[in-house]
Structure formats: structure tokens, C-alpha cells
Short mmCIF file of C-alpha atoms in Angstrom, two decimals:
data_model
loop_
_atom_site.label_atom_id
_atom_site.label_comp_id
_atom_site.label_asym_id
_atom_site.label_seq_id
_atom_site.Cartn_x
_atom_site.Cartn_y
_atom_site.Cartn_z
CA MET F 8 -23.06 142.17 60.70
CA VAL F 9 -24.70 138.74 61.00
CA ASN F 10 -24.04 136.86 64.18
CA LYS F 11 -22.24 133.55 63.61
CA GLY F 12 -24.62 131.87 66.03
CA ASN F 13 -27.59 133.03 63.94
CA ILE F 14 -25.97 131.64 60.81
CA GLY F 15 -25.58 128.30 62.55
CA TYR F 16 -29.25 128.27 63.52
CA LEU F 17 -30.26 129.16 59.95
CA ILE F 18 -28.18 126.29 58.55
CA ILE F 19 -29.76 123.84 61.00
CA PHE F 20 -33.24 125.22 60.20
CA TRP F 21 -32.78 124.82 56.44
CA ALA F 22 -31.30 121.35 56.87
CA LEU F 23 -34.31 120.28 58.93
CA LEU F 24 -36.69 121.85 56.40
CA VAL F 25 -35.04 120.07 53.46
CA ALA F 26 -35.09 116.76 55.36
CA GLU F 27 -38.76 117.22 56.21
CA LEU F 28 -39.64 117.99 52.60
CA ALA F 29 -37.70 114.94 51.43
CA MET F 30 -39.55 112.74 53.91
CA ALA F 31 -42.88 114.23 52.87
CA THR F 32 -42.12 113.46 49.22
CA LYS F 33 -40.93 109.96 50.05
CA HIS F 34 -44.04 109.19 52.08
CA ARG F 35 -46.53 110.90 49.81
CA LEU F 36 -49.31 108.32 49.77
CA PHE F 37 -50.90 109.34 46.48
CA GLU F 38 -49.19 110.54 43.32
CA ARG F 39 -50.86 111.06 39.96
CA THR F 40 -48.32 111.30 37.18
CA LYS F 41 -47.48 110.40 33.59
CA GLY F 42 -46.08 106.97 32.83
CA ILE F 43 -44.72 105.42 29.64
CA ASN F 44 -45.86 107.17 26.44
CA GLY F 45 -47.65 109.76 28.55
CA LEU F 46 -50.25 107.32 29.86
CA GLU F 47 -51.59 108.39 33.22
CA LYS F 48 -50.69 106.31 36.25
CA ILE F 49 -51.22 106.42 40.00
CA ILE F 50 -48.47 105.61 42.52
CA ILE F 51 -49.59 104.59 46.01
CA ARG F 52 -47.08 104.33 48.86
CA ASP F 53 -47.33 103.61 52.56
CA ARG F 54 -45.10 104.87 55.36
CA ARG F 55 -43.11 101.64 55.44
CA GLY F 56 -41.86 102.13 51.90
CA GLN F 57 -44.18 99.63 50.21
CA SER F 58 -45.83 100.75 46.99
CA PHE F 59 -47.81 99.87 43.91
CA GLU F 60 -48.46 101.55 40.56
CA VAL F 61 -51.62 101.32 38.48
CA TYR F 62 -52.25 102.68 34.99
CA LEU F 63 -55.69 104.13 34.26
CA TYR F 64 -55.37 102.45 30.86
CA GLY F 65 -56.66 98.97 31.59
CA GLY F 66 -56.98 99.64 35.33
CA GLN F 67 -53.77 97.64 35.34
CA LEU F 68 -51.17 97.23 38.06
CA THR F 69 -47.64 97.42 36.70
CA SER F 70 -45.64 97.44 39.94
CA TRP F 71 -45.83 96.13 43.52
CA LYS F 72 -42.79 96.68 45.72
CA ASN F 73 -42.03 95.64 49.28
CA GLU F 74 -40.42 97.86 51.92
CA LYS F 75 -36.97 96.97 50.53
CA GLY F 76 -37.92 98.23 47.07
CA GLU F 77 -37.93 94.71 45.61
CA GLU F 78 -40.27 94.37 42.63
CA LEU F 79 -42.77 91.54 43.13
CA LEU F 80 -44.51 91.74 39.74
CA PHE F 81 -43.02 91.09 36.32
CA MET F 82 -43.28 93.39 33.31
CA SER F 83 -42.35 92.22 29.82
CA SER F 84 -39.17 93.80 28.44
CA LYS F 85 -41.19 94.38 25.24
CA ALA F 86 -44.43 95.58 26.82
CA ILE F 87 -46.31 97.94 24.51
CA PHE F 88 -47.79 100.94 26.32
CA GLN F 89 -49.79 102.04 23.31
CA PRO F 90 -53.62 101.76 23.18
CA PRO F 91 -55.44 99.72 22.06
CA THR F 92 -52.74 97.07 22.66
CA PRO F 93 -53.03 95.46 26.12
CA ILE F 94 -50.08 95.90 28.49
CA ARG F 95 -48.03 92.70 28.89
CA GLY F 96 -47.20 92.04 32.55
CA GLY F 97 -48.33 93.26 35.95
CA ILE F 98 -51.94 92.31 36.72
CA PRO F 99 -54.34 92.60 33.75
CA VAL F 100 -58.10 92.50 34.39
CA LEU F 101 -59.93 89.98 32.16
CA PHE F 102 -63.64 90.79 31.77
CA PRO F 103 -66.32 90.03 30.62
CA GLN F 104 -64.74 87.03 28.93
CA TYR F 105 -61.80 84.85 29.86
CA SER F 106 -59.59 83.94 26.87
CA ASN F 107 -61.50 82.77 23.80
CA THR F 108 -64.33 81.06 25.72
CA GLY F 109 -66.97 83.22 24.01
CA PRO F 110 -67.62 85.51 21.02
CA LEU F 111 -65.75 88.57 22.35
CA PRO F 112 -62.10 89.47 21.72
CA SER F 113 -59.77 87.23 23.75
CA HIS F 114 -59.81 88.17 27.45
CA GLY F 115 -62.61 90.70 26.96
CA PHE F 116 -62.17 94.43 26.58
CA VAL F 117 -61.71 96.21 29.93
CA ARG F 118 -57.93 95.72 29.80
CA ASN F 119 -57.80 98.22 26.92
CA ARG F 120 -60.27 100.77 28.26
CA PHE F 121 -59.48 103.94 30.18
CA TRP F 122 -60.65 103.71 33.78
CA LYS F 123 -61.41 106.62 36.11
CA ILE F 124 -60.61 107.24 39.75
CA ASP F 125 -63.70 106.58 41.88
CA THR F 126 -63.69 109.58 44.21
CA ASN F 127 -66.76 108.50 46.17
CA PRO F 128 -66.83 104.69 46.25
CA PRO F 129 -69.67 102.95 48.09
CA HIS F 130 -68.92 101.25 51.39
CA LEU F 131 -67.02 97.99 51.07
CA PRO F 132 -67.97 95.65 53.94
CA SER F 133 -65.39 93.37 55.56
CA HIS F 134 -62.50 95.07 53.79
CA PRO F 135 -59.25 95.66 55.72
CA SER F 136 -58.74 99.33 56.52
CA SER F 137 -55.88 100.95 54.64
CA ASN F 138 -55.08 104.52 53.67
CA ALA F 139 -52.69 103.24 50.99
CA ARG F 140 -55.34 102.41 48.41
CA ILE F 141 -57.00 103.52 45.20
CA ASP F 142 -60.56 103.01 43.93
CA LEU F 143 -61.15 102.82 40.18
CA ILE F 144 -64.36 102.61 38.17
CA LEU F 145 -65.30 101.66 34.62
CA ARG F 146 -68.80 101.98 33.16
CA SER F 147 -70.05 100.50 29.89
CA SER F 148 -69.41 102.76 26.92
CA GLU F 149 -71.10 102.96 23.52
CA ASP F 150 -68.22 100.93 22.07
CA ASP F 151 -68.70 98.27 24.75
CA LEU F 152 -72.44 98.03 24.09
CA LYS F 153 -71.83 97.42 20.39
CA ILE F 154 -69.97 94.18 21.11
CA TRP F 155 -71.48 93.24 24.52
CA PRO F 156 -75.00 94.68 24.89
CA HIS F 157 -75.12 94.85 28.70
CA LYS F 158 -74.77 97.90 30.93
CA TYR F 159 -72.38 97.38 33.82
CA GLU F 160 -70.34 99.15 36.47
CA PHE F 161 -66.96 97.68 37.35
CA ARG F 162 -65.33 98.96 40.53
CA LEU F 163 -61.83 97.95 41.54
CA ARG F 164 -60.13 98.70 44.85
CA VAL F 165 -56.39 98.10 45.21
CA ALA F 166 -54.99 98.35 48.74
CA LEU F 167 -51.71 97.75 50.55
CA GLY F 168 -52.05 95.88 53.83
CA HIS F 169 -50.11 96.57 57.02
CA GLN F 170 -48.11 93.35 56.56
CA GLY F 171 -47.13 94.16 52.97
CA ASP F 172 -49.93 92.19 51.33
CA LEU F 173 -51.69 93.55 48.27
CA THR F 174 -55.47 93.15 47.91
CA LEU F 175 -57.53 93.62 44.75
CA THR F 176 -61.29 93.75 45.25
CA PRO F 177 -63.34 93.72 42.03
CA ARG F 178 -67.08 94.49 42.07
CA VAL F 179 -69.29 94.11 39.02
CA LYS F 180 -72.82 95.52 39.08
CA ASN F 181 -75.57 94.83 36.56
CA SER F 182 -76.97 98.28 35.78
CA ASP F 183 -79.09 96.92 32.93
CA ARG F 184 -82.72 95.79 32.78
CA THR F 185 -81.97 92.18 31.90
CA PRO F 186 -79.68 89.53 33.43
CA PHE F 187 -76.22 88.89 32.03
CA ASN F 188 -73.40 86.45 32.71
CA PHE F 189 -69.66 86.80 32.40
CA THR F 190 -66.38 85.03 33.00
CA PHE F 191 -63.51 86.73 34.76
CA ALA F 192 -59.88 86.48 35.82
CA PHE F 193 -57.00 88.46 37.28
CA HIS F 194 -53.81 87.58 35.38
CA PRO F 195 -50.89 88.37 37.74
CA TYR F 196 -47.38 87.96 36.39
CA PHE F 197 -45.36 87.14 39.52
CA SER F 198 -41.65 87.91 39.45
CA VAL F 199 -39.51 84.83 40.21
CA SER F 200 -35.78 84.08 40.28
CA ASP F 201 -36.05 81.48 37.50
CA ILE F 202 -39.04 79.48 36.29
CA SER F 203 -37.05 76.26 36.71
CA GLU F 204 -36.47 77.09 40.40
CA ILE F 205 -40.10 77.34 41.48
CA GLN F 206 -43.02 75.10 42.25
CA VAL F 207 -46.75 75.75 42.63
CA GLU F 208 -48.53 74.06 45.53
CA GLY F 209 -52.18 73.56 46.44
CA LEU F 210 -53.62 72.03 43.25
CA HIS F 211 -52.89 68.35 44.00
CA ASN F 212 -55.53 65.83 42.79
CA LEU F 213 -57.61 68.50 41.06
CA ASP F 214 -59.13 68.38 37.60
CA TYR F 215 -57.85 70.83 35.01
CA LEU F 216 -58.48 71.75 31.38
CA ASP F 217 -55.30 71.60 29.33
CA GLN F 218 -55.44 74.74 27.19
CA GLN F 219 -52.70 73.39 24.94
CA LYS F 220 -54.94 70.42 24.10
CA ASN F 221 -58.27 72.08 23.27
CA ARG F 222 -59.18 72.22 26.98
CA THR F 223 -59.20 68.45 27.35
CA ARG F 224 -59.93 67.49 30.96
CA PHE F 225 -57.29 65.73 33.08
CA THR F 226 -56.57 65.15 36.76
CA ASP F 227 -53.29 66.39 38.28
CA HIS F 228 -51.88 63.67 40.56
CA CYS F 229 -48.55 65.40 41.21
CA LYS F 230 -47.80 66.86 44.61
CA VAL F 231 -46.55 70.13 43.13
CA ILE F 232 -46.30 71.80 39.73
CA THR F 233 -42.81 72.38 38.36
CA PHE F 234 -41.71 73.68 34.96
CA ASN F 235 -39.43 72.52 32.19
CA SER F 236 -41.68 73.33 29.20
CA GLN F 237 -44.73 75.35 28.27
CA LEU F 238 -47.68 74.92 30.64
CA ASP F 239 -51.18 76.39 30.35
CA ARG F 240 -53.86 74.86 32.59
CA LEU F 241 -57.23 75.94 33.91
CA TYR F 242 -57.72 74.20 37.27
CA LEU F 243 -61.31 73.69 38.41
CA SER F 244 -62.90 74.03 41.86
CA THR F 245 -59.64 75.08 43.48
CA PRO F 246 -58.92 75.95 47.14
CA ASN F 247 -58.82 79.57 48.26
CA LYS F 248 -55.04 79.47 48.79
CA ILE F 249 -52.32 78.59 46.29
CA ARG F 250 -48.60 78.92 46.98
CA ILE F 251 -45.69 79.73 44.67
CA VAL F 252 -42.42 78.57 46.23
CA ASP F 253 -39.28 80.22 44.91
CA HIS F 254 -36.39 78.04 46.08
CA LYS F 255 -33.60 80.34 44.95
CA LYS F 256 -35.04 83.39 46.72
CA LYS F 257 -36.27 81.27 49.65
CA LYS F 258 -39.65 82.96 49.57
CA THR F 259 -43.25 81.89 49.03
CA ILE F 260 -45.93 83.94 47.32
CA VAL F 261 -49.31 83.16 48.86
CA VAL F 262 -52.29 83.73 46.57
CA HIS F 263 -55.62 83.98 48.41
CA LYS F 264 -58.80 84.33 46.38
CA GLU F 265 -62.53 84.59 47.01
CA GLY F 266 -65.44 84.50 44.58
CA GLN F 267 -63.29 82.84 41.92
CA VAL F 268 -63.33 79.07 42.18
CA ASP F 269 -60.97 78.36 39.28
CA ALA F 270 -57.25 79.05 38.83
CA VAL F 271 -54.95 79.25 35.81
CA VAL F 272 -51.26 78.34 35.86
CA TRP F 273 -49.32 79.55 32.83
CA ASN F 274 -45.81 79.97 31.50
CA PRO F 275 -45.15 80.04 27.74
CA TRP F 276 -41.57 78.72 28.07
CA GLU F 277 -39.87 79.25 24.70
CA LYS F 278 -43.07 79.74 22.71
CA LYS F 279 -42.82 83.00 20.76
CA VAL F 280 -45.03 85.77 22.14
CA SER F 281 -44.78 88.99 20.13
CA ASP F 282 -44.62 91.40 23.10
CA LEU F 283 -42.51 89.17 25.36
CA GLY F 284 -38.70 89.14 25.31
CA VAL F 285 -36.99 85.90 24.26
CA GLU F 286 -35.73 85.14 27.78
CA ASP F 287 -38.58 86.82 29.70
CA TYR F 288 -40.36 83.54 30.37
CA ARG F 289 -37.63 82.62 32.85
CA ARG F 290 -38.50 85.48 35.18
CA PHE F 291 -42.23 85.03 35.80
CA VAL F 292 -45.07 82.67 36.49
CA ALA F 293 -48.75 83.47 36.08
CA VAL F 294 -51.07 82.03 38.73
CA GLU F 295 -54.49 83.49 38.06
CA SER F 296 -57.67 83.68 40.12
CA ALA F 297 -60.57 82.97 37.77
CA ALA F 298 -64.27 82.27 37.37
CA VAL F 299 -64.53 80.43 34.08
CA GLU F 300 -66.12 76.96 34.16
CA LYS F 301 -69.36 78.28 35.68
CA PRO F 302 -70.01 81.84 34.46
CA ILE F 303 -71.25 84.36 37.01
CA THR F 304 -74.87 85.46 36.45
CA LEU F 305 -76.19 88.80 37.68
CA LYS F 306 -79.82 89.91 37.72
CA PRO F 307 -80.60 93.62 37.22
CA GLY F 308 -79.24 95.61 40.16
CA GLU F 309 -77.18 92.68 41.52
CA GLU F 310 -73.47 92.97 42.29
CA TRP F 311 -70.69 90.38 42.38
CA LYS F 312 -67.62 90.85 44.54
CA GLY F 313 -64.33 88.94 44.44
CA VAL F 314 -61.01 89.14 46.26
CA LEU F 315 -57.42 88.53 45.22
CA GLN F 316 -54.94 88.93 48.08
CA MET F 317 -51.22 88.36 47.55
CA SER F 318 -48.52 88.18 50.19
CA VAL F 319 -44.88 87.11 50.34
CA VAL F 320 -43.46 85.08 53.22
CA PRO F 321 -40.07 83.37 53.80
CA SER F 322 -39.99 79.72 52.68
CA GLY F 323 -37.30 78.62 55.11
CA CYS F 324 -37.83 74.92 54.69
CA PHE F 325 -36.53 74.24 51.19
CA THR F 326 -33.02 73.48 50.00
CA GLY F 327 -31.57 72.88 46.56
CA LYS F 328 -33.29 73.37 43.24
CA LEU F 329 -36.45 71.45 44.10
CA GLY F 330 -35.90 70.87 47.80
CA HIS F 331 -36.78 67.52 49.30
CA LYS F 332 -40.47 67.57 48.57
CA LYS F 333 -41.80 64.98 46.19
CA SER F 334 -42.55 66.68 42.88
CA CYS F 335 -43.33 65.91 39.25
CA ILE F 336 -41.83 67.54 36.19
CA HIS F 337 -44.60 68.51 33.78
CA SER F 338 -43.45 68.08 30.21
CA HIS F 339 -45.30 68.53 26.93
CA THR F 340 -43.85 66.90 23.88
#
């Protein structure tokens, strides 16, 4: 006959074991699994509950969540997870050509290549230590060489910081025998409450190329950028920090970049985009770190490194739709 006291101990033991297994699953830092349409993705978590997801197709982030589980990136409601179509949303990698600035397909080709996990990445100096990270690598393929005859290695580290920030560190190495140049951008789709409720700060009095007007050059004299129509601008020689203030959510997204002197601000408004839902434009803004006006040149054996660090902080000082800061409404008619 089993002693009732022993039964009690067994129940407690199993309860503790189940709880421990649940915690272990919840805090599993690295998970390799199948995503949409069977495409392989990696989920990285830290012990505070923050996380990000990256698909090996495109080396593309599709999720970044804070400790509350709030999604900080936007994904199109009509995103097509079917190669060779690029994935709409998250953070696409644009290389070795930004947009249609050269002879290659628009935005280059690495966003529709299959990356690999870099199991033995070289040392990355001056990089914040984090166990919640992933290293990816892409090397030039025969298909790549047919349209862009340069051998390269592209390494990408994605890491969660202790304060909830997310850092992307791209490194491009020339593994060829001759120099080559390239243009580059990260294209983050930041989730916002409503495009009409936000403003972008940090680009005052800078020159930009209006990509709706054949990249005609203008100077932006407005204190902040606000939205009530389509906007697509390539800002030149920009500061390292740009801020996206979301008045409704009372938060500010801080975009810090290194090695990319340009920045793109984009929202299509009501312009039809085939893989974007009709109302999707309201829920995101793209503020991109870019190196476009002056292409990056690498000699054989040389490596370029950039940084894109994103963090979210409380705004605290804004009220109403556009607060009390002086702003301009950018309209295209």
C-alpha cells in the first residue's frame, strides 16, 4: 500500500519537473524550426522574454519582440513566403545594389538567396557581448557570378542587447582578385500605431533625393517628417541617430547606424503594392540605413563592416496627434 505522504511528495516532484521543463522551453535561447511554407527559420530568445526570428531565406528578420511580447516589426498581411519572391516586411537585406541604381535586379539578390548559419564566425571587435544572437553567412554562388562577377562573403550577426535593443552587424569581404564596389541598405519595416500619428526626427536641413521625382535633389527645411501621402526619400550624409516618434503609443524608436551615411524614409500610402494589404501602409514606416550616394569599394581581401542598432524608449514629452513640436506636413500632389 502506497503511503499518502509519498504520493504527496511524488505530486510535488512532478509539478516541479513540469514547471522546470516549461521554463526551459520558454527560455530556450536557440530554436531551429520550420516557418511559413516550410521555410527554415531561427528563433532567438533571451531570459527576459525578448526575441527575434530570422528566416534563412533572405537572411531576413521577420519578428522582433520586447519582454512584453509586443511586436516591433511589421509584416505585410499579404507577404509571400515563396522563393524566389522577396519577403515583404521585417528587415530585408539589400545588396549589392540599392533599388534600381545599377544594372542588377532591384535591391540586388541576397534577399532571395538561402543563407547558412555561420557556426565558427571570426572575432567581431567592439561588439556588445550577447548570448542571444545568431551568425549567418552567404557566399557568392554560380548564379550570383553570372549577374555580378565578383566573389564575396557576406556575414551577418543579429544580437539582442541587455536593454532590449537589437543590433545587426553586416560584414562584406572581397574574396576576389579584383576590386569591386556595391551599394547597400537595411530596409526595416517598423511597426507603428498609425502612420498619421508618427514623426521622424533627425533629418532637418539635410539634402535628399526624391525617389518619386527621378531622384531630384532637394533640401528638407522642416523640423520633422510627418505623413499624409506617399513619401520616398533618400537622405544624404545623415547623422548616426534618427528617431521615430509614435505619439499614440508614446514611444520612440531610436535608429543608430554606422558605416552607412545615407538614410531612406518610405511609406507608400495608398499606392498599390501587389504584396501589401490595402490598409497595411497605416501600420508601418520604413527608415533605412543605407550606403548609396557613394558606393563602397573593396580591394581584394578587404572587408567592410556596418552597424544597425534599434531600440525603443518612452517618448513621454508629446501630447496630441502631433504634440507641440513645430512640424511640416509633407504632401505630394
